[in-house]
PDB file of C-alpha atoms in Angstrom:
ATOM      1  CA  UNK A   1     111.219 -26.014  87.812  1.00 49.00           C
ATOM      2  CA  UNK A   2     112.497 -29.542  88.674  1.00 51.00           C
ATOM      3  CA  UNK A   3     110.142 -31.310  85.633  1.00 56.00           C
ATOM      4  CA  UNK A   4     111.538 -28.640  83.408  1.00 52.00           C
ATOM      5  CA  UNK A   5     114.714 -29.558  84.165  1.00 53.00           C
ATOM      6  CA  UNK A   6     113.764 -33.057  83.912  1.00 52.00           C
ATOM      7  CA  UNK A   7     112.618 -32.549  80.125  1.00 52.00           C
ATOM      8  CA  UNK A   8     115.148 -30.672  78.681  1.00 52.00           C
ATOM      9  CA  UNK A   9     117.364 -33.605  79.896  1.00 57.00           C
ATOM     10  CA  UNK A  10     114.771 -36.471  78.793  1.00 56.00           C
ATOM     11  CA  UNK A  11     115.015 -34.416  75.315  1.00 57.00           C
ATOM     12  CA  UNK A  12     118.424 -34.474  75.276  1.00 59.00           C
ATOM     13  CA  UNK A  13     119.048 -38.392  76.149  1.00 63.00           C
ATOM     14  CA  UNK A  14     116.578 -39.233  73.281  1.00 65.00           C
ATOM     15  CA  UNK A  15     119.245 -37.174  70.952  1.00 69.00           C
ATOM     16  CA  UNK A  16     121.652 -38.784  72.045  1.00 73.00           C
ATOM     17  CA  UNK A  17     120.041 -42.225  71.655  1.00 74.00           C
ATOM     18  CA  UNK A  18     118.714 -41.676  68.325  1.00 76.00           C
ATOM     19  CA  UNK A  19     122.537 -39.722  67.103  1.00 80.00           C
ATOM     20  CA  UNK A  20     123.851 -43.486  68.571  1.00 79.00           C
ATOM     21  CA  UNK A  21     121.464 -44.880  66.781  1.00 77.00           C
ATOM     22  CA  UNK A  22     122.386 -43.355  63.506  1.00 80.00           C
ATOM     23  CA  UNK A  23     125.931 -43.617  63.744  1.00 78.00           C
ATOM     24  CA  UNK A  24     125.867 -47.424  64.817  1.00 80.00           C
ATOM     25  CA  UNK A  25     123.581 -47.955  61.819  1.00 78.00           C
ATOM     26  CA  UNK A  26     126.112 -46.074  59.395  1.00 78.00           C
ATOM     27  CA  UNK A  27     128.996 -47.823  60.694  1.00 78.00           C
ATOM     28  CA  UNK A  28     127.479 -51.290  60.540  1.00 79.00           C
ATOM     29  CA  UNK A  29     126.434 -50.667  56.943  1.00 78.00           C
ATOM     30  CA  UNK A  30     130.271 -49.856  56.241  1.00 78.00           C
ATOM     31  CA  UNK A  31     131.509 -52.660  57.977  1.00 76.00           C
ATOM     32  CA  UNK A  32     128.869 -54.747  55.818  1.00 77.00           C
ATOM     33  CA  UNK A  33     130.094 -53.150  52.475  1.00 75.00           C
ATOM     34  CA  UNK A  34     134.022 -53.474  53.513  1.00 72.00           C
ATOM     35  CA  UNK A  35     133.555 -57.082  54.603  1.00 72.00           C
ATOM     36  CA  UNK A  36     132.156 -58.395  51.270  1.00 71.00           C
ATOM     37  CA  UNK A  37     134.251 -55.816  49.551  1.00 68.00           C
ATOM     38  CA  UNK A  38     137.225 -57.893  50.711  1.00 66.00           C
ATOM     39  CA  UNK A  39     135.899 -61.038  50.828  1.00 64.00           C
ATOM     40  CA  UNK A  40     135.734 -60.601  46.814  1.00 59.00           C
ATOM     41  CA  UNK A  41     138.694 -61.764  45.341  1.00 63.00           C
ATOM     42  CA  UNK A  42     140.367 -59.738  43.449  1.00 60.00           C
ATOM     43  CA  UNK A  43     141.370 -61.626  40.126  1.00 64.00           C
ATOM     44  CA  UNK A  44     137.936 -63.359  39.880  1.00 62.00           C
ATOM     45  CA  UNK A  45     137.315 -64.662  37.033  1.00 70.00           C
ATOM     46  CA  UNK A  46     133.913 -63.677  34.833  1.00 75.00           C
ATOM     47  CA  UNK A  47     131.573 -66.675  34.938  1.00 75.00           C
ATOM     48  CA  UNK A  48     130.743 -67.757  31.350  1.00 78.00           C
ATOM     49  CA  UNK A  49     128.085 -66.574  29.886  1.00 80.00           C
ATOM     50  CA  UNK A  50     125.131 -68.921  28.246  1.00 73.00           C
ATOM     51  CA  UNK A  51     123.231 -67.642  25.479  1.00 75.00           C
ATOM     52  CA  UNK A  52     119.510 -68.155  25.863  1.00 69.00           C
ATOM     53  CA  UNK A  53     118.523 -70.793  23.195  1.00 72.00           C
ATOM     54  CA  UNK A  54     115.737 -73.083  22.884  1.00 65.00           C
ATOM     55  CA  UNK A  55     117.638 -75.808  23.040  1.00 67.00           C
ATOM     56  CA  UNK A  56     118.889 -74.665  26.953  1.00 67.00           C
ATOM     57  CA  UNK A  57     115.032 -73.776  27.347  1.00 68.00           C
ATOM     58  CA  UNK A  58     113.753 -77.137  26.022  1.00 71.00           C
ATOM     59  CA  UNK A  59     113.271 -79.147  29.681  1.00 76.00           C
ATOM     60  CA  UNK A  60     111.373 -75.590  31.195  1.00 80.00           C
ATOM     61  CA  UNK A  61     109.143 -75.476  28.439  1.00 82.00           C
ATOM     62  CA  UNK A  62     108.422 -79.094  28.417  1.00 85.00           C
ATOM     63  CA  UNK A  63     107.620 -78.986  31.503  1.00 88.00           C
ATOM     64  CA  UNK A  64     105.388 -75.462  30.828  1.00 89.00           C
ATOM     65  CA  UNK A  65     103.568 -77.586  28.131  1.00 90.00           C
ATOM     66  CA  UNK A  66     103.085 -80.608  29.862  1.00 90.00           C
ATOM     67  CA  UNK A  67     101.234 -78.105  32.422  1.00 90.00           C
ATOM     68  CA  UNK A  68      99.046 -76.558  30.117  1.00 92.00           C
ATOM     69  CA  UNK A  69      98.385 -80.192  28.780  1.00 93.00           C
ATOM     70  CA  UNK A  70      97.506 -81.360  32.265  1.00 92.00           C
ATOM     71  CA  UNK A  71      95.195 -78.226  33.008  1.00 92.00           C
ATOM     72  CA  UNK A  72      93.338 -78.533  29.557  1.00 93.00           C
ATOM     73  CA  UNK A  73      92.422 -82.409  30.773  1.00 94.00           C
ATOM     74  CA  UNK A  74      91.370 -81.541  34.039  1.00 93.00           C
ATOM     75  CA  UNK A  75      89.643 -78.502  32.630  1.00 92.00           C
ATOM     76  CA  UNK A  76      87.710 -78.590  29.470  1.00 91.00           C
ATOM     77  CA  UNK A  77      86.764 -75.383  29.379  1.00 93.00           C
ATOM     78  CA  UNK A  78      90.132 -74.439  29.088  1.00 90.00           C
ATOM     79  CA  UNK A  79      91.086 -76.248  26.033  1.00 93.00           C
ATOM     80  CA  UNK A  80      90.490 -73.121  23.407  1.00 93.00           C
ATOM     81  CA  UNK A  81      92.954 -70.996  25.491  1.00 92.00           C
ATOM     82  CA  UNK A  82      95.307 -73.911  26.299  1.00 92.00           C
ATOM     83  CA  UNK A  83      95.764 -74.632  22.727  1.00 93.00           C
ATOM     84  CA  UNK A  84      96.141 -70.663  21.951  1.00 93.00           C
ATOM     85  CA  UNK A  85      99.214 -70.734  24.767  1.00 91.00           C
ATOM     86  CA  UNK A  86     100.699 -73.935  23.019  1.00 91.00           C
ATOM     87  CA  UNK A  87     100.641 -72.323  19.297  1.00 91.00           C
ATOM     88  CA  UNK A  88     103.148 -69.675  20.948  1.00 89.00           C
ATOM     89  CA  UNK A  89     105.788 -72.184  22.100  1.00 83.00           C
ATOM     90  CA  UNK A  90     108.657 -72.079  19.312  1.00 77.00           C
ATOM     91  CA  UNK A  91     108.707 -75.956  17.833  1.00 75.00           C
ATOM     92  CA  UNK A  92     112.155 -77.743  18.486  1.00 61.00           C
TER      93      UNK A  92
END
């Protein structure tokens, strides 16, 4: 009778552990979401937007180019596909 006893009480610590659990979880996710909620300012201002272009691309694809370039020395075999990627690069 005692270990009976014993388990319906182990089962109900383990509830109330895991209900803890779940609540502290809950409440630290609404503290999270209030926190940066508020830290937001208010009247912020919308960062300006930049229109993709090729002329704001121009250093990444350089440097996407200069890759290939590289990898076609190092690798002949590569050359017929390296040239392939290059004829799909917009000319500036």
């Amino acid at each position: 009778m005692g270990r009976a006893i014993e388990d319906v009480t182990g089962r109900r610590r383990r509830g109330v552990v895991v209900r803890r659990l779940a609540v502290a979880g809950v409440a630290g996710a609404a503290m999270a979401g209030a926190v940066a909620f508020a830290s937001a300012p208010a009247s912020a201002a919308q960062l300006p937007t930049i229109e993709p272009t090729v002329e704001n691309a121009a250093p990444t694809l350089d440097n996407i180019k200069l890759g290939i370039d590289r990898a076609m020395v190092t690798n002949p075999e590569l050359v017929p596909l390296g040239e392939f990627a290059l004829s799909l690069f917009p000319e500036y």
